[in-house]
Amino acid sequence: MIETERLILRRDTPADHPALYAMWADPRVMADLGPVKSAADSKAALVKHASYHPQGLGFWVVEHRADGAVMGFCGLKPGAPDTPIVGALEIGWMLAVPYWKQGFAREAAAASMAWAWANRDDAAIVAITSRQNAKSRGLMVRLGMTHVPQLDFAHPLFAEGDPLRDTVTYRIARP
């Protein structure tokens, strides 16, 4: 568990699933990330992230300390094998709409990065998103990450012609 001034980052429990499923089914949340998820797709995403737990990784539930609300998902995972970031430590985040533009994503991501620097020996952390995702790209810069154009790629999970296929990569070296 990671705690910040306003947040708790922790492994999910079944009680968290309705809020996570609702976030993944929201077209506003998914607009720059991928298609909305069905309940089955959401369950599969949670299973996939649980598979990273033996490595000390996985995305955590972002919980609001003040009221216990499930706000989103943030954490670390290995870069996908069919991408230029294979084997790299990848950070990601996603928050439900009511928690946008309040600094929560930055707080959760910065806490995740601090955890990685304290608990792992990776030389760097990377983040990827669609080129069109200005919000996430801006947060990557605010976190101190730098765009690495030579690692940009056509994401294999998206079809040819899908604007989300055009993926950019950002990186931050260990402090």
Short mmCIF file of N, CA and C in Angstrom, two decimals:
data_model
loop_
_atom_site.label_atom_id
_atom_site.label_comp_id
_atom_site.label_asym_id
_atom_site.label_seq_id
_atom_site.Cartn_x
_atom_site.Cartn_y
_atom_site.Cartn_z
N MET A 1 0.84 -1.17 0.00
CA MET A 1 0.00 0.00 0.00
C MET A 1 0.89 1.24 0.00
N ILE A 2 0.49 2.22 -0.78
CA ILE A 2 1.18 3.50 -0.85
C ILE A 2 0.20 4.56 -0.37
N GLU A 3 0.65 5.43 0.51
CA GLU A 3 -0.20 6.51 0.99
C GLU A 3 0.42 7.84 0.66
N THR A 4 -0.43 8.78 0.24
CA THR A 4 -0.03 10.16 0.01
C THR A 4 -0.93 11.03 0.87
N GLU A 5 -0.79 12.32 0.71
CA GLU A 5 -1.62 13.23 1.50
C GLU A 5 -3.11 12.98 1.28
N ARG A 6 -3.50 12.72 0.02
CA ARG A 6 -4.92 12.59 -0.29
C ARG A 6 -5.35 11.21 -0.78
N LEU A 7 -4.38 10.31 -1.00
CA LEU A 7 -4.69 9.06 -1.66
C LEU A 7 -4.13 7.84 -0.95
N ILE A 8 -4.75 6.71 -1.21
CA ILE A 8 -4.21 5.40 -0.86
C ILE A 8 -4.19 4.59 -2.15
N LEU A 9 -3.04 4.03 -2.47
CA LEU A 9 -2.90 3.13 -3.62
C LEU A 9 -2.73 1.73 -3.06
N ARG A 10 -3.62 0.82 -3.49
CA ARG A 10 -3.64 -0.53 -2.92
C ARG A 10 -4.16 -1.52 -3.94
N ARG A 11 -3.96 -2.79 -3.65
CA ARG A 11 -4.51 -3.84 -4.51
C ARG A 11 -6.03 -3.78 -4.47
N ASP A 12 -6.63 -4.21 -5.56
CA ASP A 12 -8.09 -4.18 -5.64
C ASP A 12 -8.71 -5.31 -4.82
N THR A 13 -9.95 -5.08 -4.43
CA THR A 13 -10.78 -6.09 -3.79
C THR A 13 -12.07 -6.19 -4.61
N PRO A 14 -12.84 -7.25 -4.46
CA PRO A 14 -14.10 -7.34 -5.20
C PRO A 14 -15.03 -6.14 -4.98
N ALA A 15 -14.97 -5.53 -3.82
CA ALA A 15 -15.82 -4.36 -3.56
C ALA A 15 -15.47 -3.17 -4.45
N ASP A 16 -14.24 -3.14 -4.99
CA ASP A 16 -13.80 -2.06 -5.87
C ASP A 16 -14.28 -2.22 -7.31
N HIS A 17 -14.64 -3.43 -7.68
CA HIS A 17 -14.89 -3.74 -9.08
C HIS A 17 -16.01 -2.93 -9.72
N PRO A 18 -17.15 -2.69 -9.06
CA PRO A 18 -18.17 -1.88 -9.73
C PRO A 18 -17.67 -0.49 -10.14
N ALA A 19 -16.91 0.16 -9.28
CA ALA A 19 -16.39 1.49 -9.62
C ALA A 19 -15.37 1.42 -10.75
N LEU A 20 -14.51 0.41 -10.74
CA LEU A 20 -13.52 0.26 -11.82
C LEU A 20 -14.22 -0.08 -13.13
N TYR A 21 -15.18 -0.99 -13.08
CA TYR A 21 -15.91 -1.37 -14.30
C TYR A 21 -16.62 -0.15 -14.88
N ALA A 22 -17.23 0.66 -14.02
CA ALA A 22 -17.93 1.87 -14.50
C ALA A 22 -16.95 2.84 -15.16
N MET A 23 -15.75 2.99 -14.58
CA MET A 23 -14.75 3.89 -15.16
C MET A 23 -14.35 3.39 -16.54
N TRP A 24 -14.08 2.08 -16.67
CA TRP A 24 -13.65 1.52 -17.95
C TRP A 24 -14.78 1.51 -18.99
N ALA A 25 -16.02 1.62 -18.55
CA ALA A 25 -17.16 1.66 -19.48
C ALA A 25 -17.53 3.09 -19.87
N ASP A 26 -16.85 4.08 -19.32
CA ASP A 26 -17.17 5.49 -19.59
C ASP A 26 -16.44 5.94 -20.86
N PRO A 27 -17.18 6.33 -21.90
CA PRO A 27 -16.53 6.75 -23.14
C PRO A 27 -15.62 7.97 -22.97
N ARG A 28 -15.90 8.83 -21.98
CA ARG A 28 -15.03 10.00 -21.75
C ARG A 28 -13.68 9.55 -21.22
N VAL A 29 -13.66 8.59 -20.33
CA VAL A 29 -12.40 8.07 -19.77
C VAL A 29 -11.60 7.36 -20.85
N MET A 30 -12.28 6.60 -21.68
CA MET A 30 -11.60 5.75 -22.65
C MET A 30 -11.31 6.44 -23.98
N ALA A 31 -11.72 7.67 -24.15
CA ALA A 31 -11.62 8.36 -25.45
C ALA A 31 -10.23 8.30 -26.06
N ASP A 32 -9.19 8.45 -25.28
CA ASP A 32 -7.82 8.44 -25.79
C ASP A 32 -7.06 7.17 -25.42
N LEU A 33 -7.76 6.20 -24.83
CA LEU A 33 -7.09 5.01 -24.30
C LEU A 33 -7.47 3.72 -24.99
N GLY A 34 -8.66 3.63 -25.50
CA GLY A 34 -9.10 2.41 -26.15
C GLY A 34 -10.60 2.28 -26.07
N PRO A 35 -11.14 1.20 -26.59
CA PRO A 35 -12.59 1.04 -26.55
C PRO A 35 -13.08 0.87 -25.12
N VAL A 36 -14.33 1.25 -24.89
CA VAL A 36 -14.92 1.01 -23.58
C VAL A 36 -14.90 -0.49 -23.32
N LYS A 37 -14.84 -0.83 -22.05
CA LYS A 37 -14.74 -2.24 -21.68
C LYS A 37 -16.08 -2.76 -21.16
N SER A 38 -16.40 -3.98 -21.53
CA SER A 38 -17.52 -4.69 -20.93
C SER A 38 -17.09 -5.17 -19.54
N ALA A 39 -18.03 -5.71 -18.79
CA ALA A 39 -17.69 -6.27 -17.48
C ALA A 39 -16.66 -7.40 -17.65
N ALA A 40 -16.83 -8.21 -18.67
CA ALA A 40 -15.87 -9.31 -18.90
C ALA A 40 -14.49 -8.77 -19.25
N ASP A 41 -14.43 -7.72 -20.07
CA ASP A 41 -13.14 -7.10 -20.41
C ASP A 41 -12.48 -6.51 -19.17
N SER A 42 -13.29 -5.90 -18.32
CA SER A 42 -12.76 -5.29 -17.09
C SER A 42 -12.21 -6.35 -16.16
N LYS A 43 -12.94 -7.44 -16.02
CA LYS A 43 -12.46 -8.55 -15.18
C LYS A 43 -11.15 -9.09 -15.72
N ALA A 44 -11.05 -9.23 -17.04
CA ALA A 44 -9.81 -9.72 -17.66
C ALA A 44 -8.65 -8.76 -17.40
N ALA A 45 -8.92 -7.45 -17.42
CA ALA A 45 -7.87 -6.47 -17.13
C ALA A 45 -7.37 -6.63 -15.70
N LEU A 46 -8.27 -6.85 -14.77
CA LEU A 46 -7.86 -7.04 -13.38
C LEU A 46 -7.05 -8.32 -13.21
N VAL A 47 -7.45 -9.37 -13.89
CA VAL A 47 -6.70 -10.64 -13.84
C VAL A 47 -5.30 -10.43 -14.40
N LYS A 48 -5.21 -9.71 -15.52
CA LYS A 48 -3.91 -9.46 -16.13
C LYS A 48 -3.01 -8.70 -15.17
N HIS A 49 -3.53 -7.66 -14.52
CA HIS A 49 -2.70 -6.89 -13.60
C HIS A 49 -2.34 -7.71 -12.36
N ALA A 50 -3.21 -8.59 -11.92
CA ALA A 50 -2.88 -9.46 -10.79
C ALA A 50 -1.71 -10.39 -11.15
N SER A 51 -1.55 -10.71 -12.45
CA SER A 51 -0.46 -11.58 -12.84
C SER A 51 0.91 -10.92 -12.64
N TYR A 52 0.93 -9.61 -12.49
CA TYR A 52 2.19 -8.89 -12.26
C TYR A 52 2.57 -8.85 -10.77
N HIS A 53 1.64 -9.24 -9.89
CA HIS A 53 1.90 -9.15 -8.44
C HIS A 53 3.13 -9.92 -7.99
N PRO A 54 3.40 -11.12 -8.52
CA PRO A 54 4.61 -11.83 -8.08
C PRO A 54 5.90 -11.03 -8.35
N GLN A 55 5.85 -10.11 -9.30
CA GLN A 55 7.01 -9.27 -9.60
C GLN A 55 6.99 -7.98 -8.75
N GLY A 56 6.00 -7.86 -7.87
CA GLY A 56 5.86 -6.65 -7.07
C GLY A 56 5.21 -5.53 -7.85
N LEU A 57 4.61 -5.85 -9.00
CA LEU A 57 4.03 -4.83 -9.86
C LEU A 57 2.53 -5.01 -9.99
N GLY A 58 1.94 -4.19 -10.83
CA GLY A 58 0.51 -4.20 -11.08
C GLY A 58 -0.05 -2.83 -10.80
N PHE A 59 -1.18 -2.56 -11.39
CA PHE A 59 -1.83 -1.28 -11.13
C PHE A 59 -2.62 -1.40 -9.84
N TRP A 60 -2.62 -0.33 -9.08
CA TRP A 60 -3.31 -0.29 -7.80
C TRP A 60 -4.59 0.53 -7.93
N VAL A 61 -5.55 0.21 -7.08
CA VAL A 61 -6.73 1.06 -6.94
C VAL A 61 -6.28 2.38 -6.33
N VAL A 62 -6.78 3.47 -6.87
CA VAL A 62 -6.54 4.78 -6.29
C VAL A 62 -7.77 5.12 -5.46
N GLU A 63 -7.57 5.18 -4.16
CA GLU A 63 -8.66 5.44 -3.22
C GLU A 63 -8.50 6.83 -2.62
N HIS A 64 -9.60 7.55 -2.50
CA HIS A 64 -9.60 8.88 -1.88
C HIS A 64 -9.58 8.70 -0.37
N ARG A 65 -8.56 9.22 0.28
CA ARG A 65 -8.42 9.04 1.73
C ARG A 65 -9.58 9.65 2.50
N ALA A 66 -10.10 10.77 2.01
CA ALA A 66 -11.13 11.49 2.76
C ALA A 66 -12.43 10.69 2.89
N ASP A 67 -12.81 9.96 1.84
CA ASP A 67 -14.11 9.28 1.89
C ASP A 67 -14.07 7.82 1.44
N GLY A 68 -12.90 7.30 1.09
CA GLY A 68 -12.79 5.90 0.68
C GLY A 68 -13.27 5.62 -0.73
N ALA A 69 -13.61 6.64 -1.50
CA ALA A 69 -14.11 6.44 -2.86
C ALA A 69 -13.01 5.86 -3.75
N VAL A 70 -13.41 4.94 -4.63
CA VAL A 70 -12.50 4.40 -5.64
C VAL A 70 -12.47 5.41 -6.78
N MET A 71 -11.28 6.00 -6.99
CA MET A 71 -11.12 7.08 -7.95
C MET A 71 -10.58 6.60 -9.29
N GLY A 72 -9.84 5.49 -9.28
CA GLY A 72 -9.22 5.03 -10.52
C GLY A 72 -8.21 3.94 -10.28
N PHE A 73 -7.23 3.92 -11.18
CA PHE A 73 -6.27 2.84 -11.27
C PHE A 73 -4.93 3.46 -11.65
N CYS A 74 -3.84 3.09 -10.98
CA CYS A 74 -2.52 3.64 -11.29
C CYS A 74 -1.48 2.64 -10.82
N GLY A 75 -0.37 2.57 -11.54
CA GLY A 75 0.69 1.69 -11.08
C GLY A 75 1.73 1.39 -12.13
N LEU A 76 2.38 0.25 -11.97
CA LEU A 76 3.54 -0.12 -12.76
C LEU A 76 3.40 -1.54 -13.28
N LYS A 77 3.92 -1.75 -14.48
CA LYS A 77 3.89 -3.08 -15.07
C LYS A 77 5.05 -3.22 -16.04
N PRO A 78 5.35 -4.44 -16.46
CA PRO A 78 6.39 -4.61 -17.47
C PRO A 78 5.86 -4.15 -18.84
N GLY A 79 6.71 -3.52 -19.62
CA GLY A 79 6.34 -3.14 -20.98
C GLY A 79 5.99 -4.36 -21.80
N ALA A 80 4.99 -4.23 -22.65
CA ALA A 80 4.47 -5.36 -23.43
C ALA A 80 5.53 -5.92 -24.37
N PRO A 81 5.53 -7.24 -24.57
CA PRO A 81 6.55 -7.89 -25.39
C PRO A 81 6.49 -7.52 -26.87
N ASP A 82 5.37 -7.06 -27.36
CA ASP A 82 5.26 -6.75 -28.78
C ASP A 82 5.40 -5.26 -29.07
N THR A 83 6.14 -4.57 -28.19
CA THR A 83 6.35 -3.13 -28.33
C THR A 83 7.83 -2.78 -28.12
N PRO A 84 8.25 -1.57 -28.47
CA PRO A 84 9.64 -1.17 -28.23
C PRO A 84 10.00 -1.02 -26.75
N ILE A 85 9.00 -1.05 -25.86
CA ILE A 85 9.31 -0.90 -24.44
C ILE A 85 9.32 -2.25 -23.71
N VAL A 86 9.42 -3.33 -24.47
CA VAL A 86 9.44 -4.66 -23.87
C VAL A 86 10.47 -4.71 -22.73
N GLY A 87 10.02 -5.21 -21.59
CA GLY A 87 10.92 -5.37 -20.45
C GLY A 87 11.16 -4.12 -19.63
N ALA A 88 10.79 -2.95 -20.15
CA ALA A 88 10.97 -1.71 -19.39
C ALA A 88 9.89 -1.62 -18.32
N LEU A 89 10.14 -0.85 -17.29
CA LEU A 89 9.15 -0.60 -16.25
C LEU A 89 8.23 0.50 -16.75
N GLU A 90 6.95 0.17 -16.93
CA GLU A 90 5.97 1.10 -17.48
C GLU A 90 5.01 1.58 -16.41
N ILE A 91 4.76 2.87 -16.38
CA ILE A 91 3.78 3.46 -15.47
C ILE A 91 2.54 3.85 -16.26
N GLY A 92 1.40 3.77 -15.61
CA GLY A 92 0.15 4.19 -16.23
C GLY A 92 -0.85 4.62 -15.18
N TRP A 93 -1.88 5.31 -15.63
CA TRP A 93 -2.90 5.82 -14.72
C TRP A 93 -4.19 6.03 -15.48
N MET A 94 -5.28 6.04 -14.73
CA MET A 94 -6.60 6.29 -15.27
C MET A 94 -7.51 6.65 -14.10
N LEU A 95 -8.18 7.77 -14.22
CA LEU A 95 -9.10 8.20 -13.16
C LEU A 95 -10.50 8.41 -13.72
N ALA A 96 -11.49 8.19 -12.88
CA ALA A 96 -12.88 8.47 -13.25
C ALA A 96 -13.05 9.99 -13.40
N VAL A 97 -13.98 10.39 -14.24
CA VAL A 97 -14.17 11.80 -14.61
C VAL A 97 -14.32 12.75 -13.41
N PRO A 98 -15.05 12.39 -12.35
CA PRO A 98 -15.19 13.36 -11.24
C PRO A 98 -13.87 13.75 -10.57
N TYR A 99 -12.79 13.00 -10.85
CA TYR A 99 -11.50 13.26 -10.20
C TYR A 99 -10.48 13.90 -11.14
N TRP A 100 -10.91 14.29 -12.32
CA TRP A 100 -10.02 14.95 -13.26
C TRP A 100 -9.74 16.39 -12.83
N LYS A 101 -8.59 16.90 -13.25
CA LYS A 101 -8.18 18.31 -13.10
C LYS A 101 -8.10 18.75 -11.65
N GLN A 102 -7.70 17.83 -10.76
CA GLN A 102 -7.52 18.16 -9.35
C GLN A 102 -6.16 17.72 -8.82
N GLY A 103 -5.29 17.26 -9.73
CA GLY A 103 -3.96 16.85 -9.33
C GLY A 103 -3.86 15.43 -8.79
N PHE A 104 -4.96 14.69 -8.82
CA PHE A 104 -4.93 13.33 -8.27
C PHE A 104 -4.08 12.39 -9.12
N ALA A 105 -4.18 12.49 -10.44
CA ALA A 105 -3.38 11.60 -11.29
C ALA A 105 -1.90 11.85 -11.08
N ARG A 106 -1.53 13.10 -10.99
CA ARG A 106 -0.11 13.41 -10.76
C ARG A 106 0.34 12.88 -9.41
N GLU A 107 -0.48 13.06 -8.39
CA GLU A 107 -0.13 12.59 -7.05
C GLU A 107 0.04 11.06 -7.04
N ALA A 108 -0.89 10.35 -7.68
CA ALA A 108 -0.82 8.89 -7.72
C ALA A 108 0.40 8.43 -8.52
N ALA A 109 0.63 9.05 -9.68
CA ALA A 109 1.77 8.65 -10.52
C ALA A 109 3.10 8.96 -9.84
N ALA A 110 3.21 10.13 -9.22
CA ALA A 110 4.46 10.48 -8.53
C ALA A 110 4.72 9.51 -7.38
N ALA A 111 3.67 9.12 -6.66
CA ALA A 111 3.84 8.15 -5.57
C ALA A 111 4.26 6.78 -6.11
N SER A 112 3.71 6.39 -7.25
CA SER A 112 4.09 5.12 -7.87
C SER A 112 5.55 5.15 -8.30
N MET A 113 5.97 6.27 -8.88
CA MET A 113 7.37 6.41 -9.28
C MET A 113 8.29 6.38 -8.07
N ALA A 114 7.92 7.07 -7.01
CA ALA A 114 8.74 7.08 -5.79
C ALA A 114 8.86 5.66 -5.23
N TRP A 115 7.75 4.92 -5.27
CA TRP A 115 7.79 3.54 -4.81
C TRP A 115 8.78 2.73 -5.65
N ALA A 116 8.72 2.92 -6.98
CA ALA A 116 9.62 2.17 -7.87
C ALA A 116 11.08 2.48 -7.57
N TRP A 117 11.39 3.76 -7.40
CA TRP A 117 12.80 4.12 -7.13
C TRP A 117 13.26 3.53 -5.80
N ALA A 118 12.37 3.43 -4.83
CA ALA A 118 12.76 2.91 -3.52
C ALA A 118 12.80 1.38 -3.46
N ASN A 119 12.05 0.71 -4.33
CA ASN A 119 11.88 -0.73 -4.20
C ASN A 119 12.39 -1.57 -5.37
N ARG A 120 12.83 -0.92 -6.44
CA ARG A 120 13.30 -1.64 -7.61
C ARG A 120 14.61 -1.01 -8.08
N ASP A 121 15.30 -1.72 -8.95
CA ASP A 121 16.58 -1.19 -9.42
C ASP A 121 16.55 -0.78 -10.89
N ASP A 122 15.35 -0.59 -11.45
CA ASP A 122 15.24 -0.18 -12.86
C ASP A 122 15.96 1.15 -13.09
N ALA A 123 16.59 1.27 -14.24
CA ALA A 123 17.32 2.48 -14.58
C ALA A 123 16.40 3.61 -15.01
N ALA A 124 15.17 3.26 -15.42
CA ALA A 124 14.24 4.26 -15.92
C ALA A 124 12.81 3.74 -15.81
N ILE A 125 11.87 4.66 -15.97
CA ILE A 125 10.44 4.33 -16.06
C ILE A 125 9.95 4.95 -17.36
N VAL A 126 9.11 4.19 -18.08
CA VAL A 126 8.52 4.70 -19.31
C VAL A 126 7.01 4.80 -19.17
N ALA A 127 6.42 5.59 -20.05
CA ALA A 127 4.97 5.69 -20.15
C ALA A 127 4.62 5.81 -21.63
N ILE A 128 3.51 5.21 -22.00
CA ILE A 128 3.06 5.30 -23.38
C ILE A 128 1.61 5.78 -23.41
N THR A 129 1.24 6.41 -24.51
CA THR A 129 -0.16 6.79 -24.75
C THR A 129 -0.32 7.11 -26.22
N SER A 130 -1.55 7.28 -26.63
CA SER A 130 -1.78 7.68 -28.02
C SER A 130 -1.26 9.10 -28.20
N ARG A 131 -0.77 9.36 -29.38
CA ARG A 131 -0.23 10.70 -29.68
C ARG A 131 -1.28 11.78 -29.40
N GLN A 132 -2.54 11.47 -29.64
CA GLN A 132 -3.61 12.46 -29.46
C GLN A 132 -3.96 12.73 -28.00
N ASN A 133 -3.44 11.95 -27.06
CA ASN A 133 -3.81 12.08 -25.65
C ASN A 133 -3.01 13.21 -24.98
N ALA A 134 -3.45 14.42 -25.23
CA ALA A 134 -2.73 15.60 -24.71
C ALA A 134 -2.71 15.64 -23.19
N LYS A 135 -3.77 15.18 -22.54
CA LYS A 135 -3.82 15.23 -21.07
C LYS A 135 -2.73 14.35 -20.47
N SER A 136 -2.65 13.12 -20.93
CA SER A 136 -1.62 12.22 -20.38
C SER A 136 -0.22 12.68 -20.76
N ARG A 137 -0.05 13.15 -21.97
CA ARG A 137 1.27 13.64 -22.38
C ARG A 137 1.70 14.82 -21.52
N GLY A 138 0.77 15.70 -21.20
CA GLY A 138 1.09 16.82 -20.33
C GLY A 138 1.49 16.36 -18.94
N LEU A 139 0.81 15.36 -18.42
CA LEU A 139 1.17 14.84 -17.11
C LEU A 139 2.54 14.18 -17.15
N MET A 140 2.84 13.49 -18.22
CA MET A 140 4.16 12.87 -18.35
C MET A 140 5.25 13.93 -18.24
N VAL A 141 5.05 15.05 -18.90
CA VAL A 141 6.03 16.15 -18.83
C VAL A 141 6.09 16.71 -17.40
N ARG A 142 4.94 16.90 -16.77
CA ARG A 142 4.93 17.44 -15.39
C ARG A 142 5.61 16.49 -14.41
N LEU A 143 5.61 15.20 -14.74
CA LEU A 143 6.30 14.21 -13.89
C LEU A 143 7.80 14.18 -14.15
N GLY A 144 8.27 14.96 -15.13
CA GLY A 144 9.69 15.00 -15.44
C GLY A 144 10.10 14.06 -16.55
N MET A 145 9.13 13.46 -17.21
CA MET A 145 9.42 12.53 -18.30
C MET A 145 9.68 13.29 -19.59
N THR A 146 10.45 12.68 -20.47
CA THR A 146 10.82 13.28 -21.75
C THR A 146 10.35 12.38 -22.88
N HIS A 147 9.83 12.99 -23.92
CA HIS A 147 9.41 12.23 -25.10
C HIS A 147 10.64 11.61 -25.76
N VAL A 148 10.53 10.32 -26.11
CA VAL A 148 11.61 9.60 -26.77
C VAL A 148 11.08 9.15 -28.14
N PRO A 149 11.17 10.02 -29.16
CA PRO A 149 10.56 9.72 -30.46
C PRO A 149 11.02 8.40 -31.08
N GLN A 150 12.26 8.00 -30.85
CA GLN A 150 12.73 6.75 -31.45
C GLN A 150 12.03 5.52 -30.87
N LEU A 151 11.30 5.68 -29.77
CA LEU A 151 10.53 4.58 -29.19
C LEU A 151 9.03 4.67 -29.51
N ASP A 152 8.61 5.67 -30.28
CA ASP A 152 7.21 5.76 -30.70
C ASP A 152 6.92 4.58 -31.63
N PHE A 153 5.67 4.12 -31.66
CA PHE A 153 5.34 2.92 -32.44
C PHE A 153 3.85 2.85 -32.77
N ALA A 154 3.53 1.98 -33.68
CA ALA A 154 2.14 1.66 -34.02
C ALA A 154 1.70 0.55 -33.07
N HIS A 155 0.81 0.88 -32.13
CA HIS A 155 0.43 -0.09 -31.09
C HIS A 155 -0.33 -1.26 -31.71
N PRO A 156 0.15 -2.48 -31.49
CA PRO A 156 -0.46 -3.65 -32.13
C PRO A 156 -1.87 -3.97 -31.65
N LEU A 157 -2.31 -3.40 -30.55
CA LEU A 157 -3.67 -3.68 -30.07
C LEU A 157 -4.73 -2.88 -30.82
N PHE A 158 -4.29 -1.91 -31.65
CA PHE A 158 -5.24 -1.08 -32.39
C PHE A 158 -5.09 -1.34 -33.89
N ALA A 159 -6.21 -1.33 -34.58
CA ALA A 159 -6.23 -1.61 -36.02
C ALA A 159 -5.59 -0.48 -36.81
N GLU A 160 -5.11 -0.82 -38.00
CA GLU A 160 -4.62 0.19 -38.94
C GLU A 160 -5.70 1.25 -39.11
N GLY A 161 -5.30 2.51 -39.11
CA GLY A 161 -6.25 3.60 -39.29
C GLY A 161 -6.87 4.11 -38.00
N ASP A 162 -6.79 3.36 -36.91
CA ASP A 162 -7.31 3.83 -35.63
C ASP A 162 -6.33 4.87 -35.09
N PRO A 163 -6.81 6.09 -34.77
CA PRO A 163 -5.88 7.11 -34.28
C PRO A 163 -5.17 6.74 -32.97
N LEU A 164 -5.72 5.80 -32.22
CA LEU A 164 -5.08 5.37 -30.98
C LEU A 164 -3.88 4.47 -31.23
N ARG A 165 -3.72 3.99 -32.46
CA ARG A 165 -2.58 3.14 -32.82
C ARG A 165 -1.26 3.92 -32.77
N ASP A 166 -1.30 5.21 -33.08
CA ASP A 166 -0.10 6.06 -33.10
C ASP A 166 0.30 6.36 -31.65
N THR A 167 1.30 5.64 -31.16
CA THR A 167 1.67 5.64 -29.75
C THR A 167 3.01 6.35 -29.53
N VAL A 168 3.02 7.21 -28.52
CA VAL A 168 4.25 7.92 -28.15
C VAL A 168 4.77 7.34 -26.84
N THR A 169 6.09 7.47 -26.66
CA THR A 169 6.77 6.94 -25.48
C THR A 169 7.49 8.07 -24.77
N TYR A 170 7.35 8.11 -23.46
CA TYR A 170 8.05 9.06 -22.60
C TYR A 170 8.87 8.26 -21.61
N ARG A 171 9.93 8.88 -21.10
CA ARG A 171 10.88 8.17 -20.22
C ARG A 171 11.44 9.12 -19.18
N ILE A 172 11.69 8.58 -18.01
CA ILE A 172 12.42 9.32 -16.97
C ILE A 172 13.48 8.38 -16.41
N ALA A 173 14.70 8.89 -16.28
CA ALA A 173 15.79 8.10 -15.72
C ALA A 173 15.73 8.14 -14.19
N ARG A 174 16.30 7.11 -13.62
CA ARG A 174 16.38 7.06 -12.15
C ARG A 174 17.07 8.33 -11.65
N PRO A 175 16.50 8.96 -10.65
CA PRO A 175 17.14 10.19 -10.11
C PRO A 175 18.50 9.88 -9.47
#
